[in-house]
Short mmCIF file of C-alpha atoms and ligand atoms in Angstrom, two decimals:
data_model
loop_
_atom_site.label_atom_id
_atom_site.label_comp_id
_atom_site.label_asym_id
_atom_site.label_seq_id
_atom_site.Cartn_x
_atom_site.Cartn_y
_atom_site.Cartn_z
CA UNK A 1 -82.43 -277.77 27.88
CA UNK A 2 -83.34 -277.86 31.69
CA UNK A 3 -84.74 -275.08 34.03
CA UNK A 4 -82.52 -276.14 37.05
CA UNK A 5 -83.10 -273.38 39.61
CA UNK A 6 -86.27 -270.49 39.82
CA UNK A 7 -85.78 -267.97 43.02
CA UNK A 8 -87.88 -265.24 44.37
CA UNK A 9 -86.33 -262.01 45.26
CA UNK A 10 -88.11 -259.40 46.83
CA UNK A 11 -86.93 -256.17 47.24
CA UNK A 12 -87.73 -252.43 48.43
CA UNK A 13 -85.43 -249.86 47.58
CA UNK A 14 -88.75 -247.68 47.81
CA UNK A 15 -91.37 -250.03 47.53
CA UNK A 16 -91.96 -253.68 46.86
CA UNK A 17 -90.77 -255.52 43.89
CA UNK A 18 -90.88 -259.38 43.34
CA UNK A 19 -88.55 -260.62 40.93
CA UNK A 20 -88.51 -264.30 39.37
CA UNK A 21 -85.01 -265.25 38.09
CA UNK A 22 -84.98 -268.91 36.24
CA UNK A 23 -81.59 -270.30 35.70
CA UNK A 24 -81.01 -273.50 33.50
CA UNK A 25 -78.45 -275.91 32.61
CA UNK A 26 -77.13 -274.12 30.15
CA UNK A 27 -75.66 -270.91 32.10
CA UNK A 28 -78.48 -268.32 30.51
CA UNK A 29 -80.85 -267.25 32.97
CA UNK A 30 -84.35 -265.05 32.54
CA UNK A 31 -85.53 -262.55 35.00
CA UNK A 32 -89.46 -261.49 35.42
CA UNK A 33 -91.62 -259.28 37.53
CA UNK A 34 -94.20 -260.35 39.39
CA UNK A 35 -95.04 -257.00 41.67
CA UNK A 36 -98.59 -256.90 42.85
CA UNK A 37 -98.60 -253.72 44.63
CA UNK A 38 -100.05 -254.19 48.37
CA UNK A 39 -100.08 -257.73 47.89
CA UNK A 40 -97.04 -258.44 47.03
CA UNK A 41 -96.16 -261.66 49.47
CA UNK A 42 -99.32 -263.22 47.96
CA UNK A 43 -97.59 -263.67 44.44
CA UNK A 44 -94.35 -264.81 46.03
CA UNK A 45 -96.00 -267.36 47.92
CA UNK A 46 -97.63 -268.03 44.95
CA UNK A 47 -94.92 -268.51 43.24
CA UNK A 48 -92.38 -270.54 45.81
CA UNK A 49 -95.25 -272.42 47.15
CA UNK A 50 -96.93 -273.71 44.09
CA UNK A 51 -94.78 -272.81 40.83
CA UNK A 52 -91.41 -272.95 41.31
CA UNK A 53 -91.64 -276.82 41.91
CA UNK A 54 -93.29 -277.33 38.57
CA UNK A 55 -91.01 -275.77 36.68
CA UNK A 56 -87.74 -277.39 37.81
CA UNK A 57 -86.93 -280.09 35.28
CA UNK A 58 -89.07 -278.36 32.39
CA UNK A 59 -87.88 -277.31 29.01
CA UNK A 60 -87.62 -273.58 29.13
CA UNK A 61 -88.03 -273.21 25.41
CA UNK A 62 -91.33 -274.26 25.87
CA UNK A 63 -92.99 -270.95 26.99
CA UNK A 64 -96.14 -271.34 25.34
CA UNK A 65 -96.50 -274.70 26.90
CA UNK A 66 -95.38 -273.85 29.92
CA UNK A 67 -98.47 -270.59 29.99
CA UNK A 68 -100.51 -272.75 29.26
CA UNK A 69 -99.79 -275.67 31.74
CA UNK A 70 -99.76 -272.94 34.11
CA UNK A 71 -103.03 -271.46 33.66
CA UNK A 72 -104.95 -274.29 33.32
CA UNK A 73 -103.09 -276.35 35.65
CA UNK A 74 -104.36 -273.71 38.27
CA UNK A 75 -107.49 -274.72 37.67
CA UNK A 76 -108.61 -271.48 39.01
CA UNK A 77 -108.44 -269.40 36.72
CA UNK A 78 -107.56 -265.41 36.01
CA UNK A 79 -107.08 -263.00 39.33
CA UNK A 80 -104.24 -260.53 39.88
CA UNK A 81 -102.35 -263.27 42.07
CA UNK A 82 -102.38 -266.22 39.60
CA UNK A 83 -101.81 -263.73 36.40
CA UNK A 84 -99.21 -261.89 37.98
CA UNK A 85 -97.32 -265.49 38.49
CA UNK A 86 -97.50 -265.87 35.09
CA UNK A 87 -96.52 -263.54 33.54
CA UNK A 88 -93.27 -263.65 36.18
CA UNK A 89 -92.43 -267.09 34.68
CA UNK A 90 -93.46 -266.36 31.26
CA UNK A 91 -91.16 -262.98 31.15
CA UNK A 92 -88.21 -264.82 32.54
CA UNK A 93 -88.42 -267.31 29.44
CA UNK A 94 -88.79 -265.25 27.13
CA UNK A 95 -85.53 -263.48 28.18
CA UNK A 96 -83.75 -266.68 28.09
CA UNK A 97 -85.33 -267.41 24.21
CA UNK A 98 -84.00 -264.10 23.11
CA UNK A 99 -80.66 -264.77 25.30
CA UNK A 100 -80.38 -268.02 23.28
CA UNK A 101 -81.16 -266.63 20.06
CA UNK A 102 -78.87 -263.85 20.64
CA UNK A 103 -81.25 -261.17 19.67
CA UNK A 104 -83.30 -258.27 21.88
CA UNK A 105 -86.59 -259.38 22.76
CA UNK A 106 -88.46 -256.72 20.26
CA UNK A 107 -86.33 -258.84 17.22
CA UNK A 108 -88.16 -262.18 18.56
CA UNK A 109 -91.27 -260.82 18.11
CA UNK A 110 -91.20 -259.75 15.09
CA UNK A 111 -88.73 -256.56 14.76
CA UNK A 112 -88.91 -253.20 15.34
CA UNK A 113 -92.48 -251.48 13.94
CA UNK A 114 -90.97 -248.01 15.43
CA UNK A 115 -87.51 -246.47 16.03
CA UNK A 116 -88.66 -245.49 19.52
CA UNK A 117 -91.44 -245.24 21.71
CA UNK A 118 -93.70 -242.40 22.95
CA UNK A 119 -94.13 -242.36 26.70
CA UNK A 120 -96.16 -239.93 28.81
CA UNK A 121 -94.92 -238.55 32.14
CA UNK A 122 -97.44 -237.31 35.32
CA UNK A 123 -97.96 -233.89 36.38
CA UNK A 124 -99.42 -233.25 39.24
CA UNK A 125 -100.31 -230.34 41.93
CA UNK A 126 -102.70 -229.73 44.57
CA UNK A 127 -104.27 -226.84 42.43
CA UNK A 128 -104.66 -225.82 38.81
CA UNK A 129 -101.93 -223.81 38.56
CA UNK A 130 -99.72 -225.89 40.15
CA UNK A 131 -100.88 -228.48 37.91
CA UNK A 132 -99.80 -226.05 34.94
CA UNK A 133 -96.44 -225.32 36.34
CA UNK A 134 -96.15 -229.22 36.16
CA UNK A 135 -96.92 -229.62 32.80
CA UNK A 136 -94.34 -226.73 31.89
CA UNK A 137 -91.48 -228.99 33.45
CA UNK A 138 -92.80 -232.07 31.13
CA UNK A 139 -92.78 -230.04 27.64
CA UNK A 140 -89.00 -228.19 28.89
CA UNK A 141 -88.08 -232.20 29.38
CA UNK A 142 -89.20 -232.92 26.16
CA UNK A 143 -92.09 -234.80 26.25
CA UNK A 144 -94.49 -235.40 23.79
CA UNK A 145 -97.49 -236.28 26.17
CA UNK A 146 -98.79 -235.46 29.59
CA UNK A 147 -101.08 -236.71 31.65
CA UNK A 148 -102.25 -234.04 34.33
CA UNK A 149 -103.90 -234.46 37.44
CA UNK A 150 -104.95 -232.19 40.01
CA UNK A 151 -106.02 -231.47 43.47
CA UNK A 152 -109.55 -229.99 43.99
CA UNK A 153 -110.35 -226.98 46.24
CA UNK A 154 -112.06 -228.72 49.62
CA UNK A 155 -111.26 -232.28 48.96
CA UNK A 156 -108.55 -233.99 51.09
CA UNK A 157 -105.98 -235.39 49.22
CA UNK A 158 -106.92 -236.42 45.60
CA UNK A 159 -106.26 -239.58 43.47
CA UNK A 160 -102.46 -238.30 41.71
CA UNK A 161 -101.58 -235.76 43.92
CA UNK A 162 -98.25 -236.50 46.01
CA UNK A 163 -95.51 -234.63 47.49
CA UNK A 164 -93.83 -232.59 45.05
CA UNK A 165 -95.44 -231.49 41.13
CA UNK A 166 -93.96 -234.41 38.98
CA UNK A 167 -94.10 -237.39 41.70
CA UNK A 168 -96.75 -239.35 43.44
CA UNK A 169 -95.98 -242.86 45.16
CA UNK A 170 -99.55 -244.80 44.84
CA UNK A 171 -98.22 -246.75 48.75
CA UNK A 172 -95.89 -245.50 51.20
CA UNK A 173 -98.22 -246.28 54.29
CA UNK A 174 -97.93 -248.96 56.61
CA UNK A 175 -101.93 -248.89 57.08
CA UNK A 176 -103.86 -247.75 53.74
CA UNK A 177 -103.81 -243.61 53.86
CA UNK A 178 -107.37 -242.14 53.63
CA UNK A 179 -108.37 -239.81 50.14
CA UNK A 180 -111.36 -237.73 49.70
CA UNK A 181 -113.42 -237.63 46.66
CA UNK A 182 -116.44 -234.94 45.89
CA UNK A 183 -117.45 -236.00 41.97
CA UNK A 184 -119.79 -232.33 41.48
CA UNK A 185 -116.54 -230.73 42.63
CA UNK A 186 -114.38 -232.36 40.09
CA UNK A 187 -116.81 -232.23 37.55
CA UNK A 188 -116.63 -228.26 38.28
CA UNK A 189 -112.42 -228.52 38.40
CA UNK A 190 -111.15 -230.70 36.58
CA UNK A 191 -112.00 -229.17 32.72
CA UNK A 192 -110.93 -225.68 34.28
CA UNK A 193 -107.56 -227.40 34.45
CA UNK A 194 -107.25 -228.18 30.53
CA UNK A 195 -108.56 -224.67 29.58
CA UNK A 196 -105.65 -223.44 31.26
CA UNK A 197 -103.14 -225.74 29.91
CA UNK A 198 -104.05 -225.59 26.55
CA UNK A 199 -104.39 -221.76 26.98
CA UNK A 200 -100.73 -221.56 28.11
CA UNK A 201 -99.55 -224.01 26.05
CA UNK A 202 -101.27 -224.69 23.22
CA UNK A 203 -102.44 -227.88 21.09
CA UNK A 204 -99.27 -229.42 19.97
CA UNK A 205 -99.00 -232.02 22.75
CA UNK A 206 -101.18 -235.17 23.97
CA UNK A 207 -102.76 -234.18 27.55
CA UNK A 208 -104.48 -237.29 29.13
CA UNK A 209 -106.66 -237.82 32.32
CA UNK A 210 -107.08 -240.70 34.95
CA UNK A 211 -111.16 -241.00 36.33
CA UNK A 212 -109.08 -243.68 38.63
CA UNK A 213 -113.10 -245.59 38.36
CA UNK A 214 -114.39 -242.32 40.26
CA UNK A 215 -117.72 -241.43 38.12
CA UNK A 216 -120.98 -243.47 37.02
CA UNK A 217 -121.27 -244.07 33.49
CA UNK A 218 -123.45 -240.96 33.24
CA UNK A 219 -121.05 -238.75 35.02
CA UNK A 220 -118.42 -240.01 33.13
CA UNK A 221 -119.75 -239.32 29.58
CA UNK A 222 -120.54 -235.44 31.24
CA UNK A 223 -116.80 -235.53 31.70
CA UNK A 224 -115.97 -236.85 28.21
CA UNK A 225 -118.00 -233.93 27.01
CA UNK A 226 -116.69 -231.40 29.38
CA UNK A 227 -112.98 -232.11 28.14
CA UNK A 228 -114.10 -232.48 24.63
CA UNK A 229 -112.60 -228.44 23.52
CA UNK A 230 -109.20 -230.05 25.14
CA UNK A 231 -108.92 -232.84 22.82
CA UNK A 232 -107.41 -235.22 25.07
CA UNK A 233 -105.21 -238.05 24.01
CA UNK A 234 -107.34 -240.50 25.95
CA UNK A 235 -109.40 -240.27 29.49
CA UNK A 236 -108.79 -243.50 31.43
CA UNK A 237 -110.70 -245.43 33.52
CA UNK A 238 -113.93 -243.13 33.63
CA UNK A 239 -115.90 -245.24 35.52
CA UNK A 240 -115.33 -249.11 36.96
CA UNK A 241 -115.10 -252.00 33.98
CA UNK A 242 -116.46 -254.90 35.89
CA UNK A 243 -119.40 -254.21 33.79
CA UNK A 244 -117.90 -254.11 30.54
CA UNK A 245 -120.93 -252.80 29.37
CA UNK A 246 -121.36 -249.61 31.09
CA UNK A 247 -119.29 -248.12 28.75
CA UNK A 248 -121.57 -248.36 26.02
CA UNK A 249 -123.07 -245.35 27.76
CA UNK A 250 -119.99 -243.17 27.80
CA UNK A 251 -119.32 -244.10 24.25
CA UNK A 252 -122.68 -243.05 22.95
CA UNK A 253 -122.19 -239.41 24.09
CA UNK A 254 -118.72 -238.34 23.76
CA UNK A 255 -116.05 -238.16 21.51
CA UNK A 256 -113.07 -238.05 23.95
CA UNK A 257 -111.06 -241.13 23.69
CA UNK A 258 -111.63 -243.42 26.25
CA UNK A 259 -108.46 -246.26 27.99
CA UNK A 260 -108.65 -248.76 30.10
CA UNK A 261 -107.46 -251.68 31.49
CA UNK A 262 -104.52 -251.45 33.64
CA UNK A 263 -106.59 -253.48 36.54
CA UNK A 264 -107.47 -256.23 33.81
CA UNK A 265 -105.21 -259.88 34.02
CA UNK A 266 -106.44 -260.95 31.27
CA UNK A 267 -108.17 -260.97 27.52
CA UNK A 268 -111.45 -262.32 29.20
CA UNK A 269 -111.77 -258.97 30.99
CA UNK A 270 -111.49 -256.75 27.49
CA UNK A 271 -113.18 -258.72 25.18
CA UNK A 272 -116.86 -257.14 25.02
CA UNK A 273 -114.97 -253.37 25.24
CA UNK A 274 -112.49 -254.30 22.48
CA UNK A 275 -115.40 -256.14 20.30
CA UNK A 276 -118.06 -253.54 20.63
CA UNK A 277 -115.25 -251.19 19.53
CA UNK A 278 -116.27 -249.15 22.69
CA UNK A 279 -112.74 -247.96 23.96
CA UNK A 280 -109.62 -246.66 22.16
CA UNK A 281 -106.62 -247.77 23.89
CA UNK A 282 -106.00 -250.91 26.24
CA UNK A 283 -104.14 -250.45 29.49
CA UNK A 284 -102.97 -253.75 30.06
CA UNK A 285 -99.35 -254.80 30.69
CA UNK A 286 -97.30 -257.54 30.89
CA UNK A 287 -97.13 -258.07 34.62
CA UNK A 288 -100.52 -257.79 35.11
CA UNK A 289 -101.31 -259.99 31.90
CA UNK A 290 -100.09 -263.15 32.20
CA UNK A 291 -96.91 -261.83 30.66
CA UNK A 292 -95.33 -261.15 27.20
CA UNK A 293 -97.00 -264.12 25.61
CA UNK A 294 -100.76 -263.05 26.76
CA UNK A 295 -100.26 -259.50 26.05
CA UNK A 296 -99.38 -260.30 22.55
CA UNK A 297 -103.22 -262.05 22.43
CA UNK A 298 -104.68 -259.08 23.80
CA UNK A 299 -102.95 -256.93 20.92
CA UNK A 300 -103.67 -258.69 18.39
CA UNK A 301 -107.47 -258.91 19.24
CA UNK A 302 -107.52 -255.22 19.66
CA UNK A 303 -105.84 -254.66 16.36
CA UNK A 304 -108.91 -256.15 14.83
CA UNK A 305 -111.28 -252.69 15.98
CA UNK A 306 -108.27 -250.31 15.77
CA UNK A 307 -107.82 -250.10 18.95
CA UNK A 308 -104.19 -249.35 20.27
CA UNK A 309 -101.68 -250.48 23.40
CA UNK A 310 -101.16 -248.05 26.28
CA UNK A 311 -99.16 -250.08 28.43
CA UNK A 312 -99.53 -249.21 32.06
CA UNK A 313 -96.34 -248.16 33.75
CA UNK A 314 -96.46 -246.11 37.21
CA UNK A 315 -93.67 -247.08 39.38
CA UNK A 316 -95.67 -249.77 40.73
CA UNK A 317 -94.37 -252.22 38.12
CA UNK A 318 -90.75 -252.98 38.19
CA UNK A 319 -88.09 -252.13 36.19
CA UNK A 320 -88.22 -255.59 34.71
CA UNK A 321 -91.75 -255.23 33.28
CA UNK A 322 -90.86 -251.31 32.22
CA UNK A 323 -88.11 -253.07 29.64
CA UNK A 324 -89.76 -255.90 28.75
CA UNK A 325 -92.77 -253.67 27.59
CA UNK A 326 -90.61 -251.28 25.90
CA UNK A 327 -89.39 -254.08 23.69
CA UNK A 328 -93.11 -255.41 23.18
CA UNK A 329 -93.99 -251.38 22.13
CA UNK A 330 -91.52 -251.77 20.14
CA UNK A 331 -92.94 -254.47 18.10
CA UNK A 332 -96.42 -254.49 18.44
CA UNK A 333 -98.20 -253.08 15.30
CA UNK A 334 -100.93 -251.50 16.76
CA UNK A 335 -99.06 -248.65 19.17
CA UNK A 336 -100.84 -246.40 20.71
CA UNK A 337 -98.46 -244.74 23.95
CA UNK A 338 -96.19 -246.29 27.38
CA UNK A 339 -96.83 -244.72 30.46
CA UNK A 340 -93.54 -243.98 32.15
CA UNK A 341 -93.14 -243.01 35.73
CA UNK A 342 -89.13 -242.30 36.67
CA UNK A 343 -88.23 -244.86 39.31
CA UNK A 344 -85.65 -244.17 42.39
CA UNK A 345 -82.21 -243.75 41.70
CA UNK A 346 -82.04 -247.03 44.25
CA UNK A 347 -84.31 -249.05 42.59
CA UNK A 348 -82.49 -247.89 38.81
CA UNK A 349 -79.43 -249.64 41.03
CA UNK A 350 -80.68 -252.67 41.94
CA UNK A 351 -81.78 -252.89 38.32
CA UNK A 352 -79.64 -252.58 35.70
CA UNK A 353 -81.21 -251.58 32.89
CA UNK A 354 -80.25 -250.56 28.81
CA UNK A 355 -83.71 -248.43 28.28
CA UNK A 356 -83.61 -244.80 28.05
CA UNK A 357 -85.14 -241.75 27.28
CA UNK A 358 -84.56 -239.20 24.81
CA UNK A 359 -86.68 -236.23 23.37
CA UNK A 360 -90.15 -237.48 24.75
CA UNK A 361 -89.37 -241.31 23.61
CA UNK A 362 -88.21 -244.30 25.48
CA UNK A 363 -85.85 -247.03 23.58
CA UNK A 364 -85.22 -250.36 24.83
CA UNK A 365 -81.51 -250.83 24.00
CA UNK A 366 -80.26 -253.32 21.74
CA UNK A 367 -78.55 -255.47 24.37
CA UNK A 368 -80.08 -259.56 23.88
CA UNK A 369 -83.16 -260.46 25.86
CA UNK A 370 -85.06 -257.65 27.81
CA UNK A 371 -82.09 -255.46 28.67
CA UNK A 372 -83.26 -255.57 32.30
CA UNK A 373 -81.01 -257.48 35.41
CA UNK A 374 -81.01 -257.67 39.15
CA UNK A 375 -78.20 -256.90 41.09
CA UNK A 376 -78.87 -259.29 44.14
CA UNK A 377 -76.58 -257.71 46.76
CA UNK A 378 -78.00 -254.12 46.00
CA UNK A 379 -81.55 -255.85 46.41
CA UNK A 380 -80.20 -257.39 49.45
CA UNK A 381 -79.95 -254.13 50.69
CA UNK A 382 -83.79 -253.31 50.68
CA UNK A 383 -85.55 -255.79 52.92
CA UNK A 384 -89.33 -255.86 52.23
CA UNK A 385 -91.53 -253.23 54.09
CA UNK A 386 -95.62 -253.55 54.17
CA UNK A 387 -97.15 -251.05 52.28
CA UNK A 388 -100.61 -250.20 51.13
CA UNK A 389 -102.26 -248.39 48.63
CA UNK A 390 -104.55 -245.49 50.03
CA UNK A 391 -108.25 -245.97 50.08
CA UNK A 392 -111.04 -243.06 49.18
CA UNK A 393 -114.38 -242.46 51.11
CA UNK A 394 -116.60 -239.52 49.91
CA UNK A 395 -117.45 -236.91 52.43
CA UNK A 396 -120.36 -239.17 54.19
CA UNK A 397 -117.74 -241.53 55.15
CA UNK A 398 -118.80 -243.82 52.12
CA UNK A 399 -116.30 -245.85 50.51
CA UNK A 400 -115.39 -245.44 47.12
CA UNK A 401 -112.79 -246.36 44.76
CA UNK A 402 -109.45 -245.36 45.03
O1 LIG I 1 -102.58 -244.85 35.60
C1 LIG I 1 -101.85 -244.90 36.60
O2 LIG I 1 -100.64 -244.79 36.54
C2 LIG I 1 -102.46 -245.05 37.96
O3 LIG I 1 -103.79 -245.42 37.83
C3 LIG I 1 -101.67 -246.01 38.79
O4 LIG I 1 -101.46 -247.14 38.08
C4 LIG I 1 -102.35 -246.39 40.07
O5 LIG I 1 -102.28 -245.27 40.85
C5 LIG I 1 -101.73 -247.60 40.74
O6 LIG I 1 -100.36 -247.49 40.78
MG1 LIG I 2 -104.49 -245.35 35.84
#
């Protein structure tokens, strides 16, 4: 068996997508995501430049070969560009295996560990009780987990907080938009905000919270213990992870679960977190991962310290990745939650997909491979527009993390 053809499509009905679709001598072709949102012509360059004319003539069966030859083959390793490449290729085989074996991806793996998977939606609002309403509109649509962010009294325009209560688009700006960010001010805000959801609501459903890397370690494990009466689900990202270490800090003073991850490529960039059984639930996906066959790694290592998946997945990440990790949550023994973000009605069209929801869980569908296909002359539609994510400066005019 021959991969004969590999193309790059790239799409915005929206924003950006790059899609990988391999085609072999045998008729069955594999699609896979590569989307690295504000970069995205990096990866397709990437990809057209440097993979695609590897992988014409190889034996798409091969995919664990094939990861490999293309991550050391680099010879520079790890990044968001090179992963991101990967896991495009490594995603399209893997659709053609299951394809071939005439089976959904999640039966390849190993078979279904759950009969469906929980997801978490966002609420948002530029105040806390806007924020509340949100979450009201996410238990009436039945799910079982929310993650709430909110604005903050004299701070221009928050991390989460977009046009309308249960939608925010992380790049819609031809130049990078400009964010505030005051962290005494959240610090202040921010557990207000779970009072008053679990005092409307009560305790019966997971609430989470994104730091988005705002706080110092110290700050953070304030936060952890500020939310602790809330008993979050998980806080994510509570302060930057280049320094896997810092979070020995936050661990050693609070009790609220900590996540993160969904800016790692790849098991290098978890290992000290995972091993000194300092975080609770991994972020990483299979986009950003080096792809279904990497992921799997990642898991598996984790599963070691109990610590469970959270697969990232804001609309950033195509529709390609969305079903591909709904099969892998499917499997994977050591579940945790899916983030889910509803994508455009235009970009649902341009991909065809079998996943749905129902009563606060996502399925994957039992069609074989992914259950996830372009439509090329609805992408055609949607030619590729620059966009950026925003950037934050505090007050001062400093720079921080967005
Ligand atoms: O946890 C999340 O969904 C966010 O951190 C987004 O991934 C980020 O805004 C980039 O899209
Ligand atoms: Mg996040």
């Amino acid at each position: 068996m021959k991969i004969t053809a590999a193309k790059v499509i790239v799409t915005c009905p929206g924003r950006n997508f790059v899609t990988l679709k391999i085609e072999t001598d045998q008729g069955v072709y594999g699609i896979g995501d590569g989307t690295l949102n504000g970069r995205e012509l990096s990866v397709v360059a990437y990809l057209q430049e440097h993979v695609v004319p590897c992988l014409i003539g190889m034996d798409p069966r091969r995919i664990e070969d094939i990861w490999q030859y293309l991550y050391r083959g680099a010879y520079w390793r790890r990044g968001p560009v090179t992963m991101r490449a990967i896991a495009a290729v490594d995603v399209a085989l893997w659709d053609i295996k299951a394809k071939m074996a005439n089976m959904p991806l999640y039966d390849l793996l190993g078979g279904k560990s759950r009969e469906g998977v929980m997801v978490y939606g966002h609420a948002n609002g530029t105040d806390i009780a806007e924020t509340v309403d949100a979450v009201g509109h996410y238990i009436d649509m039945g799910y079982k987990a929310i993650r709430a962010q909110t604005g903050i009294p004299g701070v221009e325009g928050v991390y989460g907080v977009g046009r309308g209560k249960l939608y925010y688009e992380p790049a819609d700006a031809a130049l990078p938009s400009l964010m505030g960010w005051d962290t005494r001010k959240a610090l202040n805000y921010i557990p207000k905000l779970f009072e008053k959801i679990r005092d409307t609501y009560g305790f019966d459903r997971h609430l989470l919270h994104d730091g988005h890397h705002r706080y110092t370690p110290l700050e953070a494990a304030n936060l952890g213990r500020l939310l602790e009466p809330y008993q979050l689900f998980w806080l994510e990202d509570c302060t930057p992870a280049e320094n896997q270490e810092a979070f020995k800090l936050v661990r050693q003073h609070t009790t609220t679960p900590l996540a993160v991850g969904e800016i790692f490529n790849t098991i290098w960039d978890v290992k000290d977190l995972i091993q000194n059984q300092l975080i609770d639930y991994i972020r990483m996906t299979i986009v950003g991962s080096g792809g279904v066959t990497h992921l799997r790694r990642v898991a598996d290592l984790a599963s070691l310290y109990q610590v469970r998946t959270g697969c990232h997945g804001a609309t950033d990440l195509s529709p390609v990745t969305m079903g591909t990790a709904l099969h892998f949550d499917t499997w994977v023994p050591n579940f945790g939650i899916q983030e889910y973000m509803r994508h455009t009605p235009e970009t649902d069209a341009v991909f065809p997909h079998t996943y749905f929801f129902e009563d606060g869980l996502l399925y994957p569908g039992d069609s074989v491979g992914h259950g996830v296909d372009i439509d090329e002359a609805e992408a055609a539609k949607y030619p590729y527009k620059p966009a950026y994510l925003p950037v934050a400066r505090l007050e001062d005019g400093t720079m921080w993390n967005w």
